[in-house]
CSV table of C-alpha atoms in Angstrom, one decimal:
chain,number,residue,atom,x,y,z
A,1,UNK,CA,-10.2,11.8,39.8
A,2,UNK,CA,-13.1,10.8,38.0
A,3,UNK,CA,-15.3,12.4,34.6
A,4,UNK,CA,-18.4,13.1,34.6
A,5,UNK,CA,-18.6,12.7,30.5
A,6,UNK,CA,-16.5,10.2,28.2
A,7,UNK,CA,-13.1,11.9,27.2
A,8,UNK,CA,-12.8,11.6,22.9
A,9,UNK,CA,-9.5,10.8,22.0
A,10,UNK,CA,-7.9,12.1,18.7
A,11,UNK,CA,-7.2,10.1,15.6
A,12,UNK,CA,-3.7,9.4,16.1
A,13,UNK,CA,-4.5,7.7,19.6
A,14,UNK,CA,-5.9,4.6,17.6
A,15,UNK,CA,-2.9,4.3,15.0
A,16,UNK,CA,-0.1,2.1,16.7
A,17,UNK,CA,3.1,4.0,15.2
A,18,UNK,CA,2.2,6.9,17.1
A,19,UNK,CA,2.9,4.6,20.2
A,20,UNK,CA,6.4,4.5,19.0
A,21,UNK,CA,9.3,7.5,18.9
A,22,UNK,CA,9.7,8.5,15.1
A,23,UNK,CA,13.5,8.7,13.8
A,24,UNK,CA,12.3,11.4,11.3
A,25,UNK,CA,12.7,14.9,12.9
A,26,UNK,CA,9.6,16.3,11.0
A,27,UNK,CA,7.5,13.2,12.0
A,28,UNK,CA,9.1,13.2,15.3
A,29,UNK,CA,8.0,16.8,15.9
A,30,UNK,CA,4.4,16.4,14.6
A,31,UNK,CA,4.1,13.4,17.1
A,32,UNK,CA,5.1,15.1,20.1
A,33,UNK,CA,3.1,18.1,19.3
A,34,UNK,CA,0.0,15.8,19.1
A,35,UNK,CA,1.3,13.8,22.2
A,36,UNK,CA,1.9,17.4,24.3
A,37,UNK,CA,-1.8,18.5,23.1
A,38,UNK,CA,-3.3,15.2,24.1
A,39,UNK,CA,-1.2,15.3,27.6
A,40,UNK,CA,-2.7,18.5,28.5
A,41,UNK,CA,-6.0,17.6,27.5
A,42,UNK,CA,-6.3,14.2,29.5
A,43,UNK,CA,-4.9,15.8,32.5
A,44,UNK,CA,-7.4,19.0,31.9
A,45,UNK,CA,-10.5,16.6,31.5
A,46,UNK,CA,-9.5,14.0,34.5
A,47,UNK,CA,-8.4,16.8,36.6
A,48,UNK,CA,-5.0,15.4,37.2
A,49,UNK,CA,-1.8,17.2,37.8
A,50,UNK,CA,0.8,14.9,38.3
A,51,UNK,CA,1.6,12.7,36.1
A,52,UNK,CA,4.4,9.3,35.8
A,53,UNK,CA,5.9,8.3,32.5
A,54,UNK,CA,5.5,4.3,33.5
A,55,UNK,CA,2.1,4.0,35.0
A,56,UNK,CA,-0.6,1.9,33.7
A,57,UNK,CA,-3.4,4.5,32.6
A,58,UNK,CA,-5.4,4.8,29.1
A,59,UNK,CA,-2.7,7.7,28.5
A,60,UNK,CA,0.3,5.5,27.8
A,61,UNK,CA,-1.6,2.3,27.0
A,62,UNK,CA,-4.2,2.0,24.7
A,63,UNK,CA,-5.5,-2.0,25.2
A,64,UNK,CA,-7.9,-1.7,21.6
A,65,UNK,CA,-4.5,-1.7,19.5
A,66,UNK,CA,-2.4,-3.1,22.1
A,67,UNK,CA,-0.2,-0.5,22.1
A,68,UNK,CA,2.1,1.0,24.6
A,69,UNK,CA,3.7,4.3,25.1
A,70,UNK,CA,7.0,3.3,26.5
A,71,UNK,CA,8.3,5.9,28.9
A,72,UNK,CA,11.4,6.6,27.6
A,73,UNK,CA,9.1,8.5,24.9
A,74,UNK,CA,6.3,9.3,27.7
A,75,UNK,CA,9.4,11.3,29.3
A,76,UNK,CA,10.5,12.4,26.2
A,77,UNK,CA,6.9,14.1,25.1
A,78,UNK,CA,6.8,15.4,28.7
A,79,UNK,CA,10.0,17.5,28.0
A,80,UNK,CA,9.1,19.2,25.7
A,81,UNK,CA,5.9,20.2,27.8
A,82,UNK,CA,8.2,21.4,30.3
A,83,UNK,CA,10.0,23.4,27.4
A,84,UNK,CA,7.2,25.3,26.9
A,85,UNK,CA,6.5,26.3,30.0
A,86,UNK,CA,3.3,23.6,30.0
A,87,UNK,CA,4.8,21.0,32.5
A,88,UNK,CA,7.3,20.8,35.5
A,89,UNK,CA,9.4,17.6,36.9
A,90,UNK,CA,8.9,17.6,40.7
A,91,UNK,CA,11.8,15.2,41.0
A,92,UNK,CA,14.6,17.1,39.5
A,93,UNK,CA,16.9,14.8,37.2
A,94,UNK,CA,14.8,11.8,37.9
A,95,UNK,CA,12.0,12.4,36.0
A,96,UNK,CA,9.4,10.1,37.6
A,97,UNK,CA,7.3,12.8,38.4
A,98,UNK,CA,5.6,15.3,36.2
A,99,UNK,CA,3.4,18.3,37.3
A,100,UNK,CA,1.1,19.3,34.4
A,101,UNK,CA,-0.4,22.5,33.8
A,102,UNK,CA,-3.2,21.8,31.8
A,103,UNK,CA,-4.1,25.6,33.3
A,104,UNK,CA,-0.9,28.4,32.8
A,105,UNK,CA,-0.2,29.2,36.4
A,106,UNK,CA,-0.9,33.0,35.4
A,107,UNK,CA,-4.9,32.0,35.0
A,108,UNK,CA,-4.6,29.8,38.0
A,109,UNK,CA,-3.5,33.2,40.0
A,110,UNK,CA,-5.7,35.2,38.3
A,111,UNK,CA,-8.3,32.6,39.8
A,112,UNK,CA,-7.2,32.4,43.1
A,113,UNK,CA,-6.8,36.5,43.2
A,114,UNK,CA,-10.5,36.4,42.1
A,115,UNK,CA,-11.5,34.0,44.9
A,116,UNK,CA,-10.1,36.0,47.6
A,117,UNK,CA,-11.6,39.2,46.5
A,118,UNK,CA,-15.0,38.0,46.2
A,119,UNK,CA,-14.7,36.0,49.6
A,120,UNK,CA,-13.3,39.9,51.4
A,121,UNK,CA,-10.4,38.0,52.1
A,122,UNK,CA,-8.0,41.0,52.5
A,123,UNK,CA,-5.8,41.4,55.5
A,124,UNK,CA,-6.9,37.5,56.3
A,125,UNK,CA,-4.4,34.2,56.6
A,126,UNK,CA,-4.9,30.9,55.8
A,127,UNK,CA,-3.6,27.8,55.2
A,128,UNK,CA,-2.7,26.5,52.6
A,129,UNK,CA,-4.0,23.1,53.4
A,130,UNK,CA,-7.8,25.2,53.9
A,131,UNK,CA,-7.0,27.1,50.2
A,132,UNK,CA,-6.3,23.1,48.4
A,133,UNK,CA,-9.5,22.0,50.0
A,134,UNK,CA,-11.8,22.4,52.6
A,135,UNK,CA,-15.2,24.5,53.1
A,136,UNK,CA,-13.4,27.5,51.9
A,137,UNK,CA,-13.5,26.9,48.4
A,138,UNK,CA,-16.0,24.1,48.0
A,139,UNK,CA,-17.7,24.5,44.8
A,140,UNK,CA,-15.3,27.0,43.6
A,141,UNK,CA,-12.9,26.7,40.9
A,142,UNK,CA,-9.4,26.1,43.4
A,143,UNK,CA,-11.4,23.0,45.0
A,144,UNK,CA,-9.2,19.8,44.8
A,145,UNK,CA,-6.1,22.1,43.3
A,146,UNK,CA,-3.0,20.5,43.7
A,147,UNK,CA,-0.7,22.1,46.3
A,148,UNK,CA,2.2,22.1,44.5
A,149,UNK,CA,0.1,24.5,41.2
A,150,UNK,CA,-1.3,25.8,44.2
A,151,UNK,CA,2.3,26.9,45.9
A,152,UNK,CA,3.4,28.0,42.5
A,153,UNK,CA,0.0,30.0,41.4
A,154,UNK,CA,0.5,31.7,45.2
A,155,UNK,CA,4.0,32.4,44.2
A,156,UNK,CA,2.9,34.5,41.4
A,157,UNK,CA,0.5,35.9,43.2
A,158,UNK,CA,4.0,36.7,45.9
A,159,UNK,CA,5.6,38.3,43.2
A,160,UNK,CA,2.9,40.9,42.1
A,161,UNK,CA,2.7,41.7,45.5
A,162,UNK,CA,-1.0,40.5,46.3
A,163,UNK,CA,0.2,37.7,49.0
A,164,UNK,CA,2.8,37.1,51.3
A,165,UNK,CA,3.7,33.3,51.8
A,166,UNK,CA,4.9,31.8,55.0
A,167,UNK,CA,6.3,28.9,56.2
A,168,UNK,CA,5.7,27.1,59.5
A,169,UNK,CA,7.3,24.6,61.7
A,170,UNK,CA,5.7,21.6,59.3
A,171,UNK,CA,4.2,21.8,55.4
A,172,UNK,CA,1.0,21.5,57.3
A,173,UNK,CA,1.5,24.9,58.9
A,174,UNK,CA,2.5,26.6,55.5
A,175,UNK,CA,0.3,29.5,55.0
A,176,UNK,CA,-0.6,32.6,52.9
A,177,UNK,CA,-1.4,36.1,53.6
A,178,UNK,CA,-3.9,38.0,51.7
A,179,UNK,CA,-2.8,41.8,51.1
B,1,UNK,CA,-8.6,5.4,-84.9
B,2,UNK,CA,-5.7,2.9,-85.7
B,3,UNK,CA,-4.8,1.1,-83.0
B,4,UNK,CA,-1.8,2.4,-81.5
B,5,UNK,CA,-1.1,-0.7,-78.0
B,6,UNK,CA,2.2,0.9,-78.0
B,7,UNK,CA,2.7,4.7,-76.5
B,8,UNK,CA,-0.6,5.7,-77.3
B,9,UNK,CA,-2.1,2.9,-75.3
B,10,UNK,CA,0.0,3.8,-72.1
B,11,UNK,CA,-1.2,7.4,-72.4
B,12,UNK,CA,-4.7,5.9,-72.6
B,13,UNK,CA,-4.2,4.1,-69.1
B,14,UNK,CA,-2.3,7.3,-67.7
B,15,UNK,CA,-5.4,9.4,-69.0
B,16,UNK,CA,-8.0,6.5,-67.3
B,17,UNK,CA,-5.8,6.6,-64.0
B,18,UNK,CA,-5.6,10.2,-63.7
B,19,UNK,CA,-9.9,10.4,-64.5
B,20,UNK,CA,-10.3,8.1,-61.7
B,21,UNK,CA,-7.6,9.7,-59.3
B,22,UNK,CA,-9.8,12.9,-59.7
B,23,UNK,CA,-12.8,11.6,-59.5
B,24,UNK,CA,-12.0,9.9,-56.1
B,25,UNK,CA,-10.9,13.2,-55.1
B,26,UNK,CA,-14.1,14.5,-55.4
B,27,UNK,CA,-15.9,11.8,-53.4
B,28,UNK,CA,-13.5,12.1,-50.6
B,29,UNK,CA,-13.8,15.9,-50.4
B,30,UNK,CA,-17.2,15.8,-50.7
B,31,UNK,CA,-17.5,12.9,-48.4
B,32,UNK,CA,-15.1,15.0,-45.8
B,33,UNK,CA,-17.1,18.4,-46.5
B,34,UNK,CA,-19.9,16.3,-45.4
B,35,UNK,CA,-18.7,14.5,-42.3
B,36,UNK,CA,-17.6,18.6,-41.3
B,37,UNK,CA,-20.7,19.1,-41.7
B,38,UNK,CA,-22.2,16.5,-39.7
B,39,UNK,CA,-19.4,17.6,-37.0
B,40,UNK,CA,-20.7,20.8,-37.0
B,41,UNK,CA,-24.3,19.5,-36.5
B,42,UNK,CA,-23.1,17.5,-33.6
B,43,UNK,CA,-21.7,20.5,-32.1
B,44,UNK,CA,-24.2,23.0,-32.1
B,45,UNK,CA,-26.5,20.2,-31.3
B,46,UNK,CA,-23.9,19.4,-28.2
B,47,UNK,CA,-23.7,23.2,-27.3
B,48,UNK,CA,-27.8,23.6,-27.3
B,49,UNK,CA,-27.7,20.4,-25.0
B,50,UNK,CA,-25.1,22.0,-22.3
B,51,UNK,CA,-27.2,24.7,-22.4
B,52,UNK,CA,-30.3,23.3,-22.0
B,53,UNK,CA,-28.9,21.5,-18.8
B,54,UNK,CA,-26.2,24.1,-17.6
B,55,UNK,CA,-28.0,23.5,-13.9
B,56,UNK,CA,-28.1,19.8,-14.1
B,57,UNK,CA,-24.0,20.0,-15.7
B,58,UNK,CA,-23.3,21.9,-12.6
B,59,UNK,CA,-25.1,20.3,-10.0
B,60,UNK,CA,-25.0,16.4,-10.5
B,61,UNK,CA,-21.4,15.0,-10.9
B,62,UNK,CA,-22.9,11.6,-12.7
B,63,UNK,CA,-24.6,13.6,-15.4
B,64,UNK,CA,-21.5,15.8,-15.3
B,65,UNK,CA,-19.4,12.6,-16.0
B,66,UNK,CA,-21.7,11.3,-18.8
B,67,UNK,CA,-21.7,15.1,-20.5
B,68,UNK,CA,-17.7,14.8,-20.2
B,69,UNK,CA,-17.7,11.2,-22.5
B,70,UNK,CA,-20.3,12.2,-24.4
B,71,UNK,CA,-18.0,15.6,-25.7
B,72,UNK,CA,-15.0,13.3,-25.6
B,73,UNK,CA,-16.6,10.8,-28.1
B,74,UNK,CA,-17.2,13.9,-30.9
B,75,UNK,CA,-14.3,15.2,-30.0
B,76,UNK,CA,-14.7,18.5,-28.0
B,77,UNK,CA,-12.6,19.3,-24.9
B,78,UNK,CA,-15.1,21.7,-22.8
B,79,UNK,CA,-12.2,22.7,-20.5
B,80,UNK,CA,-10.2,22.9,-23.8
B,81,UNK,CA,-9.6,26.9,-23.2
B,82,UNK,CA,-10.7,29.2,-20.4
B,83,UNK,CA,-11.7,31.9,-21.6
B,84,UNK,CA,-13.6,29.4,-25.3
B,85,UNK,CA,-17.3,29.4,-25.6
B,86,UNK,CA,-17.8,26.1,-23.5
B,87,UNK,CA,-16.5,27.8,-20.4
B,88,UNK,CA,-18.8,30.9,-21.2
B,89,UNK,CA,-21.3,28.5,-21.2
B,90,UNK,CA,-21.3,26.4,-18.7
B,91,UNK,CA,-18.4,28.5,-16.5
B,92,UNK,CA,-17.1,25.4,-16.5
B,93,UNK,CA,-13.5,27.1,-16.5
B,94,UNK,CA,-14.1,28.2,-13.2
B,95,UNK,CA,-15.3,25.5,-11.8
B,96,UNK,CA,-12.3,22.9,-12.4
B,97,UNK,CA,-10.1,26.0,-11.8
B,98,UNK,CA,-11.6,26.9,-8.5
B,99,UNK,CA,-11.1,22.9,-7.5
B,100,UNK,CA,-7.9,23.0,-8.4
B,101,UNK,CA,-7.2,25.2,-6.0
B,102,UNK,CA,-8.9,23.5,-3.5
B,103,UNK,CA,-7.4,20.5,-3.6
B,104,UNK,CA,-3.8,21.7,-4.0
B,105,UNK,CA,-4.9,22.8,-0.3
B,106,UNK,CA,-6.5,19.5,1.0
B,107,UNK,CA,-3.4,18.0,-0.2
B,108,UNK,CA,-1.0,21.0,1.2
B,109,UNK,CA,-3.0,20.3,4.7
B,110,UNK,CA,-2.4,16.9,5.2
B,111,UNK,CA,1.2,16.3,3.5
B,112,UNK,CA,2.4,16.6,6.9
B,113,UNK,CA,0.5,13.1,7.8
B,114,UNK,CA,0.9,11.3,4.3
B,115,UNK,CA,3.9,12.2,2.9
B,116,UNK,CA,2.4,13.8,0.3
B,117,UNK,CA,0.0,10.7,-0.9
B,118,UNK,CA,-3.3,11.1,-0.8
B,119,UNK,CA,-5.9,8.5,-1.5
B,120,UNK,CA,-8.3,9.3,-4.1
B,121,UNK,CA,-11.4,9.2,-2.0
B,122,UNK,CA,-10.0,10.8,0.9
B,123,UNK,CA,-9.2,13.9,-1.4
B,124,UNK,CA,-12.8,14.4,-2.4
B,125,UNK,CA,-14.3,14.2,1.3
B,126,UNK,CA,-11.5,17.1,2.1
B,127,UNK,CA,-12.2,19.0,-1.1
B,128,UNK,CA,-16.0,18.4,0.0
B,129,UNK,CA,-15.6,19.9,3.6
B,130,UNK,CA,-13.5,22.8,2.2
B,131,UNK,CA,-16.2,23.3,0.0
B,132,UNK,CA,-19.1,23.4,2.2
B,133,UNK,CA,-22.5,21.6,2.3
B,134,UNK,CA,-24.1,24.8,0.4
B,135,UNK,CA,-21.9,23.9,-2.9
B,136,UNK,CA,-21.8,21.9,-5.8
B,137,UNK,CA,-20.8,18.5,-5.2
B,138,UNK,CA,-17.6,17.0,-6.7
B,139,UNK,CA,-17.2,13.0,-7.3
B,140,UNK,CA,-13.6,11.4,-7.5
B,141,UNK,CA,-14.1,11.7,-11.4
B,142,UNK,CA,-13.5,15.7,-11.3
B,143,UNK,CA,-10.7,15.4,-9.2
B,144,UNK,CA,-8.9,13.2,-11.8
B,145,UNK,CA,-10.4,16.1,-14.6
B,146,UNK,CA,-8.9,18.7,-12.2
B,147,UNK,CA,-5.4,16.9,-11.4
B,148,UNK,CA,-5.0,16.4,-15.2
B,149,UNK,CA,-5.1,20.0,-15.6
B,150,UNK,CA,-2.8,21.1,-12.6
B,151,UNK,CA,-0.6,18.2,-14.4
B,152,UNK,CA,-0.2,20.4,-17.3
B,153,UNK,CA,0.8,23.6,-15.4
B,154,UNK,CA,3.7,21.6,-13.6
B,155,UNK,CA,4.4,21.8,-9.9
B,156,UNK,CA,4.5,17.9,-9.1
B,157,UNK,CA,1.1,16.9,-8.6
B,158,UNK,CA,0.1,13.4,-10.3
B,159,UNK,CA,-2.2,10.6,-10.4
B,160,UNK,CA,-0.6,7.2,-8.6
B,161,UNK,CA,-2.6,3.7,-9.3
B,162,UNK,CA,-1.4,1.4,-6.0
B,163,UNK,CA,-2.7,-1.9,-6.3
B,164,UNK,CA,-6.6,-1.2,-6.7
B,165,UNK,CA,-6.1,2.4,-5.3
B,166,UNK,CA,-5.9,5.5,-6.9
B,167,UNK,CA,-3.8,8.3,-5.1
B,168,UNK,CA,-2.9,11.8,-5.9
B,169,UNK,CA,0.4,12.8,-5.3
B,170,UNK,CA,1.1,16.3,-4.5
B,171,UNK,CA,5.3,16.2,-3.8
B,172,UNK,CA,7.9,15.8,-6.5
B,173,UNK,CA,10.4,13.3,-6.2
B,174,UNK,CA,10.5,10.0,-7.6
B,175,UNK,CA,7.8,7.7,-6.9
B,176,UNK,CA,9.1,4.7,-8.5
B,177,UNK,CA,8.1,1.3,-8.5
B,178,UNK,CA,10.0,-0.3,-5.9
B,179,UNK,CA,7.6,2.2,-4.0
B,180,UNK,CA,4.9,1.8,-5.0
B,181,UNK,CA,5.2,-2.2,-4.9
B,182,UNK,CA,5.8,-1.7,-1.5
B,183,UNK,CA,2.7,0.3,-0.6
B,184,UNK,CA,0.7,-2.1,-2.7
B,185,UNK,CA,1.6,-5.1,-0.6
B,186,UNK,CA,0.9,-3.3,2.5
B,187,UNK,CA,-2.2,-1.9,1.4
B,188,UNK,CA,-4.7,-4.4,2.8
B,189,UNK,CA,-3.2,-4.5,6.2
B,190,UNK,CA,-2.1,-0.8,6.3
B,191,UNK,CA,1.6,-2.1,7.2
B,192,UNK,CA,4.4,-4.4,6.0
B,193,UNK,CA,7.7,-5.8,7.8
B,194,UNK,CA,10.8,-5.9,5.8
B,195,UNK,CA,10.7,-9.6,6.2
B,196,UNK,CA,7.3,-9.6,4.8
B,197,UNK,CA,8.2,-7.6,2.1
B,198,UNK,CA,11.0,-9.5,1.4
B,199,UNK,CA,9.6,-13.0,1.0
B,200,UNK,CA,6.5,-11.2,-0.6
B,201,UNK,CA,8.2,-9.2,-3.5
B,202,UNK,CA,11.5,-11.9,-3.5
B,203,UNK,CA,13.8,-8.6,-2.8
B,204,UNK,CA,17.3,-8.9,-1.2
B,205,UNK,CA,17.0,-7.2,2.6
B,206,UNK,CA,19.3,-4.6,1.3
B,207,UNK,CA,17.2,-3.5,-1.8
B,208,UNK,CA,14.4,-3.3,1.3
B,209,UNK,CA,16.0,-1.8,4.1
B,210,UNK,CA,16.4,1.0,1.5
B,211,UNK,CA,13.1,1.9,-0.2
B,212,UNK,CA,11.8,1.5,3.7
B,213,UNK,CA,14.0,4.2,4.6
B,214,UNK,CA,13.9,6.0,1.6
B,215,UNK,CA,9.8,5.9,2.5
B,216,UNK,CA,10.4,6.9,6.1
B,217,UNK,CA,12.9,9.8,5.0
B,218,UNK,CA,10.1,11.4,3.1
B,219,UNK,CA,7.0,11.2,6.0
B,220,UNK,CA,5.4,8.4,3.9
B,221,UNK,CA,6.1,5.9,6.8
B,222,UNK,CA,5.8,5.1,10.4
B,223,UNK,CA,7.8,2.7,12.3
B,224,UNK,CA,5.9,0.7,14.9
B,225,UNK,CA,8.1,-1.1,17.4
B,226,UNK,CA,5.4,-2.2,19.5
B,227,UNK,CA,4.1,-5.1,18.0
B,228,UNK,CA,3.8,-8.2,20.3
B,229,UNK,CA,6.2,-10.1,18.9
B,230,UNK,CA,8.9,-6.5,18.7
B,231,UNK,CA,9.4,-7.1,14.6
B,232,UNK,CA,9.5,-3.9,13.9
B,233,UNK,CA,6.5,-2.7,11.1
B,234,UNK,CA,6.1,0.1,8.5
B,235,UNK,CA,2.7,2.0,8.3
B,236,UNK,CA,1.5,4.1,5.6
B,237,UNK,CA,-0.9,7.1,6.8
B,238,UNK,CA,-1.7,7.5,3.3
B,239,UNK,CA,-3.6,3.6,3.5
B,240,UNK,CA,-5.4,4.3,6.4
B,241,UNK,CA,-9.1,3.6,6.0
B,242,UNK,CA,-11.1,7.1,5.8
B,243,UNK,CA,-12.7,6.9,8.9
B,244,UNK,CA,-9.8,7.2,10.9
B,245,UNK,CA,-8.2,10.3,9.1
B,246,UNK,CA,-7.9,13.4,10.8
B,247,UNK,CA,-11.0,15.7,9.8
């Protein structure tokens, strides 16, 4: 979960009213707009996936104007990811949990479609433990995907009729057929 | 002649008065014919100078400035008439017209962020970038020439002075003084409390609850509730320095 360069962050990350939720609809909007494009862009950069409204990282807190998000508005922000099809809660009505799609699952099983077909992996079965990590895709663009895009990219894939997913006795045996 | 002191004598003074009444007609139309004349002189002598210099006019916004008092001081408006002989000369028409335009769109671009108030200096660097680095550059001074103009033609735009600030104001509505007192009190820190502004302007809390909303209503302000001690603060996007506007 590291970067290998700095990550830039936008103007309004250094002006503390953004840190708060704006009672004016037009401001409001603007400021979850930027918020949802920063979101996506942190995740993208840092390669994360899942994300919590109240945990201490440089997204919600920014300690040079001793600001921070509070996560009512963190959650808020995140809705309206999920509204446009950018974001999913993995905990239902809790909202604790947020799965980020920094990339739209449709590129993500584009990529993985890609993978297989340069690898000849028709006709083969894996699992999808192997497909997350593992020496199957190191160095390639699905290394350290998280399993839950990865479940949902396959899914996709399940539905255009390029895969067949299976489930075993444990999430460990869960596995995917290529067609 | 027999001495008449009587009528005769008042028809001497009328006579005397009415001499001297035409006589100082003379000298003031010959001393006008000659100051039109000296006018003139100026003018042509203005016109072969603009010529002379169309490049320099054009190019450097200081010398630009200076040409601009210089015509004030005889009395000439170069951007008097579009289509006159200045802006045939110096296309100088075009110019402030072609700014205009462009910062009606600097200020259309970022109305979402201020509210509509844009500081002065912040206009030209946005003006600038729309304008290219290949251009003619613009100081704040043609801005002001160019605002006056749009000013005429209606349409809301305007020149604000906040404390020692000068902002253009591209939205119609009232910007009244409680306003802009307001703004000028928070325009060193960039933010006020109603407290602050309270104690500060010696306002009642109602009369300040209500230009604050009034502000926030139209995208001029920002509440911050996240101040260590959770009184709540207004910002102004319009006040924040220039390095930390959105390019």
């Amino acid at each position: 979960m590291g970067s290998s360069s700095t990550f830039s962050w936008p103007y309004f990350y250094q002006y503390p009213p953004y840190f708060t939720r704006q009672p004016v609809k037009e401001t409001a909007d603007r400021q979850s707009g930027l918020w949802g494009s920063l979101i996506l862009a942190y995740c993208k950069h840092h390669k994360l996936y899942v994300l919590s409204p109240s945990e201490d990282i440089p997204l919600w807190v920014n300690k040079d104007i001793n600001r921070r998000l509070a996560p009512e508005a963190a959650v808020s922000f995140l809705d309206d990811l999920v509204a446009a099809g950018s974001a999913l809660w993995l905990d239902g009505g809790a909202k604790a949990r947020c799965l980020v799609l920094w990339r739209r699952l449709p590129d993500v099983a584009a990529a993985i479609a890609s993978w297989a077909a340069s690898y000849g992996m028709a006709d083969s079965v894996m699992l999808l433990d192997e497909l997350a990590a593992g020496p199957a895709v190191a160095g390639t663009e699905l290394e350290g995907l998280h399993r839950e895009v990865l479940l949902r990219a396959l899914q996709v894939l399940e539905a255009q009729g390029k895969v067949k997913l299976f489930k075993g006795a444990t999430p460990e045996e869960e596995g995917v057929k290529f067609l | 002649m027999r001495r008449r002191p009587g009528i005769a004598g008042i028809q001497r003074d009328v006579a005397t008065r009415e001499q001297y009444r035409s006589a100082g007609e003379e000298v003031r139309r010959a001393s006008l014919q000659q100051m039109k004349a000296q006018l003139a002189t100026f003018k042509s002598s203005l016109e072969a100078f603009a010529l002379q210099h169309k490049a320099d006019i054009r190019a450097d916004p200081v010398f630009r400035a200076q040409f601009h008092t210089m015509c004030a001081n005889i009395g000439v408006d170069p951007l008097a008439s579009n289509k006159g002989m200045w802006a045939e000369l110096l296309g100088f028409g075009d110019f402030y017209y072609e700014l205009g335009v462009q910062l009606v769109e600097a200020c259309l671009a970022s109305r979402q962020l201020n509210g509509g108030l844009m500081e002065l200096g912040a206009l030209r660097a946005a003006v600038e970038r729309r304008r290219g680095s290949r251009s003619d550059p613009v100081s704040e001074d043609d801005i002001v020439r160019a605002v006056r103009k749009l000013k005429v033609l209606g349409g809301g735009i305007d020149i604000v002075t906040i404390g020692r600030g000068t902002y253009i104001r591209s939205v119609p509505g009232e910007f009244n003084t409680d306003k802009n007192k307001v703004m000028e009190l928070a325009q060193a820190a960039g933010y006020i409390s109603a407290g602050q502004l309270a104690s500060t302007a010696g306002w009642s809390s109602q009369r300040c609850e209500r230009v604050l909303a009034e502000l926030l209503k139209e995208g001029m302000a920002m509440i911050d509730d996240g101040a260590p001690d959770k009184i709540r603060l207004y910002w102004f996007p319009a006040l924040m320095p220039q390095q930390q506007q959105q390019q």
